[in-house]
XYZ file of C-alpha atoms in Angstrom:
348
model
C -16.077 -29.808 -16.850
C -14.574 -26.345 -17.367
C -10.866 -25.986 -16.643
C -10.094 -24.244 -13.357
C -8.027 -21.126 -14.012
C -5.323 -20.310 -11.437
C -4.291 -16.778 -12.263
C -1.181 -16.900 -10.060
C 0.262 -19.600 -12.338
C 0.374 -17.087 -15.184
C 2.727 -14.635 -13.484
C 6.167 -14.713 -11.875
C 5.035 -12.497 -8.971
C 1.876 -10.983 -7.599
C 0.412 -7.864 -6.050
C 2.709 -5.209 -4.623
C 5.348 -7.900 -4.205
C 5.981 -7.266 -7.925
C 7.457 -3.873 -7.101
C 11.058 -3.258 -8.048
C 13.157 -3.284 -4.863
C 13.696 0.194 -3.373
C 17.483 0.139 -3.825
C 17.224 -0.932 -7.470
C 14.551 1.672 -8.124
C 16.799 4.375 -6.666
C 19.613 3.325 -8.986
C 17.268 3.408 -11.978
C 16.095 6.919 -11.160
C 19.495 8.296 -10.143
C 20.471 9.466 -13.636
C 17.130 11.087 -14.447
C 17.454 14.881 -14.324
C 15.547 16.728 -11.618
C 12.260 18.218 -12.714
C 12.376 21.853 -13.774
C 10.387 24.227 -11.621
C 6.629 24.069 -12.147
C 5.065 26.526 -9.699
C 1.749 24.681 -9.501
C 3.237 21.192 -9.120
C 2.755 20.713 -5.381
C 3.997 17.105 -5.158
C 6.218 15.424 -7.723
C 8.997 12.863 -7.461
C 11.014 14.580 -4.751
C 9.654 12.694 -1.744
C 8.556 9.304 -3.154
C 4.992 10.224 -2.276
C 1.865 8.283 -3.196
C 0.555 10.547 -5.963
C 1.348 13.669 -7.964
C -0.526 16.823 -6.969
C -1.089 19.855 -9.205
C -2.692 23.065 -7.967
C -5.516 24.241 -10.235
C -6.476 27.289 -8.183
C -6.677 28.439 -4.565
C -9.458 25.954 -3.798
C -8.660 22.901 -5.915
C -5.760 20.583 -6.604
C -5.853 17.533 -8.864
C -4.287 14.326 -7.485
C -3.135 11.675 -9.981
C -1.623 8.231 -9.500
C -1.318 4.886 -11.249
C -0.884 1.405 -9.832
C -1.066 -2.004 -11.478
C 0.315 -5.477 -10.907
C 0.066 -9.183 -11.657
C -2.364 -11.541 -9.880
C -1.994 -12.047 -6.137
C -5.005 -14.413 -6.037
C -6.456 -16.991 -8.420
C -10.040 -15.729 -8.435
C -10.460 -13.269 -11.308
C -13.030 -11.000 -9.687
C -11.059 -10.852 -6.438
C -7.924 -9.937 -8.396
C -9.756 -7.051 -10.047
C -11.180 -5.870 -6.727
C -7.817 -5.956 -4.949
C -5.977 -4.166 -7.763
C -8.574 -1.397 -7.964
C -8.703 -0.921 -4.183
C -4.921 -0.705 -4.071
C -4.773 1.908 -6.833
C -7.387 4.185 -5.271
C -5.607 3.988 -1.923
C -2.950 6.395 -3.203
C -5.608 9.087 -3.647
C -6.943 8.590 -0.122
C -3.378 8.571 1.240
C -2.991 12.156 0.002
C -6.107 13.181 1.940
C -8.011 13.581 -1.330
C -11.218 12.191 -2.855
C -11.182 10.129 -6.086
C -13.379 11.375 -8.940
C -12.634 8.936 -11.794
C -10.347 6.129 -12.913
C -8.866 4.734 -16.107
C -8.186 1.012 -16.463
C -4.685 -0.333 -17.193
C -5.027 -3.800 -18.739
C -2.459 -6.272 -20.072
C -3.657 -9.816 -20.721
C -2.323 -12.975 -22.429
C -5.260 -13.121 -24.810
C -4.380 -16.537 -26.232
C -4.014 -18.103 -22.770
C -6.830 -16.708 -20.614
C -10.512 -17.240 -21.430
C -12.325 -14.004 -22.240
C -14.781 -14.623 -19.412
C -11.868 -14.643 -16.949
C -10.666 -11.286 -18.257
C -14.216 -9.922 -18.075
C -14.405 -11.017 -14.434
C -11.168 -9.149 -13.635
C -12.563 -5.975 -15.185
C -15.884 -6.476 -13.419
C -14.106 -6.735 -10.063
C -12.358 -3.424 -10.658
C -15.603 -1.790 -11.744
C -17.298 -3.071 -8.581
C -14.747 -1.335 -6.360
C -14.949 1.917 -8.310
C -18.730 1.842 -7.975
C -18.317 1.428 -4.219
C -15.982 4.455 -4.238
C -18.630 6.404 -6.160
C -16.543 6.938 -9.298
C -16.636 5.779 -12.941
C -14.009 3.899 -14.876
C -14.082 6.401 -17.702
C -11.676 4.713 -20.118
C -8.269 3.111 -20.159
C -5.788 1.219 -22.279
C -5.232 -2.474 -22.977
C -2.475 -4.580 -24.535
C -1.857 -8.247 -25.283
C 0.803 -9.124 -22.694
C 2.641 -12.328 -21.677
C 1.386 -12.064 -18.066
C -1.926 -10.751 -16.700
C -1.681 -7.149 -15.494
C -4.486 -5.018 -14.126
C -4.739 -1.716 -12.296
C -5.973 1.839 -12.528
C -4.970 5.396 -13.136
C -6.703 7.225 -10.296
C -7.686 10.886 -10.447
C -8.828 12.787 -7.380
C -9.321 16.280 -6.029
C -8.434 17.991 -2.778
C -7.937 21.409 -1.293
C -4.355 22.622 -1.881
C -3.976 23.485 1.812
C -5.191 20.076 2.985
C -3.136 17.695 0.877
C -1.334 15.193 3.124
C 2.252 14.585 2.094
C 4.554 11.889 3.441
C 7.318 14.353 4.402
C 5.632 16.666 6.888
C 5.753 14.627 10.102
C 6.778 16.430 13.286
C 8.885 15.293 16.230
C 6.596 13.792 18.865
C 3.906 12.785 16.361
C 2.064 9.572 17.124
C 2.034 6.881 14.408
C -1.253 5.091 13.644
C -1.553 2.109 11.278
C -5.000 1.538 9.791
C -4.886 -2.109 8.631
C -3.204 -5.285 9.884
C -0.017 -6.593 8.259
C 0.572 -9.960 6.632
C -0.925 -9.907 3.129
C 2.387 -10.851 1.505
C 2.804 -13.848 3.800
C -0.702 -15.050 2.965
C 0.045 -14.653 -0.742
C 3.182 -16.775 -0.347
C 1.123 -19.579 1.213
C -1.519 -19.241 -1.507
C 1.118 -19.543 -4.228
C 2.139 -22.892 -2.682
C -1.483 -24.055 -2.455
C -1.275 -24.064 1.357
C -3.512 -21.158 2.396
C -6.577 -22.022 4.474
C -10.072 -20.776 3.699
C -9.876 -18.460 6.719
C -6.501 -17.143 5.579
C -7.893 -16.373 2.134
C -10.882 -14.603 3.670
C -8.605 -12.437 5.817
C -6.435 -11.639 2.825
C -9.278 -10.567 0.541
C -11.231 -8.728 3.239
C -8.328 -6.473 4.167
C -7.050 -5.981 0.604
C -10.469 -4.911 -0.697
C -11.272 -2.442 2.098
C -11.117 1.023 0.572
C -9.063 3.507 2.596
C -11.872 6.050 2.380
C -11.078 7.366 5.863
C -8.097 9.127 4.266
C -10.368 11.727 2.667
C -11.765 12.630 6.100
C -8.298 12.726 7.660
C -7.243 15.138 4.942
C -9.475 17.762 6.518
C -7.664 17.557 9.869
C -4.818 19.988 10.530
C -3.535 17.716 13.310
C -2.722 15.016 10.740
C 0.762 16.076 9.666
C 1.810 13.283 7.308
C 0.172 10.277 5.709
C 1.013 7.444 3.340
C -0.194 3.915 2.664
C 1.789 0.759 3.373
C 2.271 -1.262 0.191
C 5.131 -3.039 -1.571
C 8.041 -1.582 0.417
C 6.396 -2.852 3.629
C 5.856 -1.056 6.919
C 9.562 -0.326 7.425
C 10.105 0.963 3.899
C 7.178 3.363 3.853
C 7.889 4.585 7.376
C 11.470 5.274 6.317
C 10.119 7.429 3.486
C 8.330 9.503 6.118
C 11.529 9.662 8.192
C 13.770 10.685 5.297
C 11.386 13.301 3.959
C 10.651 14.747 7.398
C 14.292 14.480 8.552
C 13.205 12.633 11.689
C 13.570 9.260 13.349
C 10.807 6.878 14.376
C 10.309 4.210 17.007
C 7.677 1.490 16.710
C 6.686 -1.214 19.164
C 6.407 -4.676 17.626
C 3.844 -5.841 20.200
C 1.526 -2.997 19.125
C 1.428 -3.966 15.449
C -1.870 -5.294 14.094
C -1.137 -8.565 12.274
C -3.579 -10.836 10.460
C -3.922 -13.886 12.693
C -3.359 -16.508 9.992
C -0.384 -14.556 8.630
C 1.178 -14.494 12.087
C 0.944 -18.274 12.382
C 2.354 -18.777 8.882
C 5.206 -16.324 9.510
C 6.264 -18.354 12.543
C 6.323 -21.423 10.270
C 8.679 -19.698 7.828
C 6.340 -18.455 5.115
C 7.611 -15.262 3.475
C 7.934 -13.617 0.088
C 11.171 -13.078 -1.770
C 10.325 -9.384 -1.757
C 10.726 -9.297 2.045
C 14.443 -10.078 1.734
C 14.824 -7.649 -1.190
C 13.207 -4.949 0.907
C 15.541 -5.610 3.846
C 18.579 -5.566 1.556
C 17.464 -2.135 0.336
C 16.981 -0.396 3.680
C 18.034 -2.698 6.529
C 21.024 -0.499 7.378
C 18.553 2.267 8.315
C 16.719 0.061 10.833
C 17.644 -0.928 14.380
C 15.969 -4.081 15.702
C 15.952 -5.344 19.262
C 18.631 -8.044 19.703
C 16.157 -10.853 20.343
C 14.225 -10.397 17.091
C 13.608 -13.619 15.181
C 14.283 -13.775 11.451
C 10.587 -14.380 10.756
C 9.694 -11.237 12.702
C 12.152 -9.216 10.629
C 10.610 -10.600 7.453
C 7.145 -9.709 8.686
C 8.251 -6.093 9.140
C 9.489 -6.182 5.527
C 6.425 -8.047 4.211
C 5.100 -6.340 1.055
C 1.507 -5.291 1.591
C -0.955 -5.199 -1.271
C -3.663 -2.602 -0.640
C -2.348 -2.068 2.877
C -3.416 0.387 5.532
C -2.886 4.094 5.938
C 0.080 5.133 8.065
C -0.640 8.425 9.826
C 1.649 10.777 11.762
C -0.492 13.026 13.934
C -0.294 15.350 16.915
C -0.273 13.335 20.172
C -3.361 15.074 21.544
C -5.320 14.068 18.417
C -4.384 10.385 18.422
C -7.433 9.170 20.336
C -9.868 11.067 18.103
C -8.149 9.916 14.906
C -8.122 6.321 16.103
C -11.858 6.698 16.775
C -12.330 7.870 13.167
C -10.609 4.738 11.912
C -12.752 2.511 14.103
C -15.976 4.291 13.103
C -15.061 3.671 9.454
C -14.758 -0.076 10.228
C -10.981 -0.197 10.436
C -11.360 -2.224 13.595
C -7.685 -3.194 13.939
C -6.254 0.307 13.559
C -3.729 0.951 16.326
C -1.117 3.334 17.641
C 2.209 1.690 16.781
C 4.849 4.274 17.708
C 5.981 7.851 17.374
C 8.296 10.197 15.500
C 11.361 11.687 17.171
C 14.123 14.206 16.542
C 17.294 12.681 15.136
C 18.606 10.858 12.075
C 16.231 9.284 9.574
C 16.123 5.832 11.154
C 13.496 3.386 12.413
C 14.035 1.712 15.773
C 11.859 -1.321 16.496
C 11.436 -2.417 20.115
C 9.582 -5.425 21.426
């Protein structure tokens, strides 16, 4: 009988939970000189946005990103699908359309069977085919832990790129996917995730955020990002800091994967949730009766999470309808932006 390969046993972390904590990342980047002026560089490192954007001409801008990580699931094809979906999400989060991808591959060649590695690559190719783009090349190395992801390249109109630092006071906040992927991954790592929990995890993490390209055409969408390793609070704070605004979200309005909610109440969480809170907790105000597990859920690192949209209040219903029509059935209004310091207030 062939040996069962558990990919998560080959890595010390998985998915977007592998991200370096926001506070540590800031310290690492603090000594790097600011970029010189490049007139056609529309989005660089200044706002911690999802992708770089370079204006080619008055009608076209190229959008480029890269994202890769270690296994969040044991199934090779599912790992490839999740990693590819997550990488392309950054293009959609800018309101752009992907046109091609390059594979980023690091594998412990002497530990993993070649068929397992082929299945990872096949999963990524499957997602790119669904997005209508080729994997046109890439780079591979022999690495101590399995790593897979993509460089994503997209295009958009320079006037319709959606940054994460253009929210306006009074904007409504819409979240496109339910939270809880990190919690499910923590249970999986312990061998305690149910079949239904695994289905929820893979279904949400492999749903391409294609609706972002359509939202890019709307002038009433002011800011957009996707919720990944820094969790809902971390990525919303990036919007707040860049836009110089505050935000208030209602916990009861948050879409949460049902199995993840049950597991969170039982104490399941990732180590990254505490690292996230340590990085930005002093910029968050929680209602006094918040439980520790609820705080951790708000800091739960999402892998291939949903789009977070700040839009004009009068457009919220129509934009929510766009999400639902694109099969983002749990998309919801979760709060709004407000004048004031860059801070997130969470009410029950």
